[in-house]
XYZ file of C-alpha atoms in Angstrom:
69
model
C 0.164 -0.022 0.353
C 1.591 3.064 -0.778
C 0.102 6.657 0.500
C -0.487 9.587 0.080
C -1.776 9.574 -3.285
C -0.671 12.124 -4.933
C 2.019 13.157 -2.304
C 2.937 16.176 -1.278
C 7.118 14.759 -1.252
C 7.026 12.626 1.693
C 5.493 8.811 0.755
C 4.749 6.151 3.093
C 5.024 2.204 1.490
C 3.781 -0.415 3.150
C 5.257 -3.515 2.947
C 4.000 -6.409 5.063
C 5.187 -8.549 2.621
C 8.527 -7.052 1.913
C 9.506 -7.250 5.044
C 13.264 -8.013 4.771
C 16.363 -5.959 2.654
C 14.000 -3.704 0.726
C 15.326 -1.452 -2.580
C 12.488 1.127 -3.777
C 13.713 2.916 -7.255
C 11.927 5.874 -9.046
C 11.650 6.139 -12.089
C 10.278 9.221 -14.272
C 7.471 8.271 -17.146
C 10.988 8.078 -18.989
C 12.245 5.035 -17.779
C 15.309 7.257 -16.373
C 16.134 6.303 -12.345
C 15.745 9.593 -10.843
C 16.153 8.349 -6.842
C 17.228 5.155 -4.512
C 16.627 4.462 -0.755
C 17.719 0.867 0.910
C 15.505 -0.324 3.502
C 16.292 -3.452 6.151
C 13.800 -4.939 7.949
C 11.338 -2.830 7.671
C 7.826 -2.888 6.864
C 6.460 0.454 6.726
C 9.039 2.298 4.222
C 8.751 6.699 4.692
C 10.334 8.586 1.190
C 11.613 12.085 1.242
C 11.328 12.891 -2.369
C 10.242 16.562 -1.980
C 13.758 16.911 -3.597
C 12.799 15.820 -7.266
C 10.157 17.393 -9.409
C 6.646 17.158 -9.608
C 5.075 14.853 -11.520
C 4.188 11.280 -11.833
C 6.624 8.680 -10.957
C 6.666 4.812 -10.720
C 8.633 3.067 -7.838
C 9.907 -0.139 -7.969
C 10.413 -2.314 -4.696
C 12.421 -5.238 -4.861
C 13.421 -7.668 -2.041
C 15.375 -11.147 -2.264
C 12.579 -13.010 -2.764
C 9.640 -10.560 -4.534
C 9.682 -7.258 -6.749
C 6.503 -5.462 -6.629
C 5.763 -2.413 -9.274
């Protein structure tokens, strides 16, 4: 679950199914990676996207066992 959507730049991701080490990548609509984050053993991720331009982005979460977009 990702909220709030739309966001003011601070995003929360509930990752109940991806509890282990998680790599979060943020892509613009051209497919360019604009940000990345790494979390270890956290079920709720707080991400600060205030440094990137306003727009529509795709978020990819990847763990050792699962990938979610």
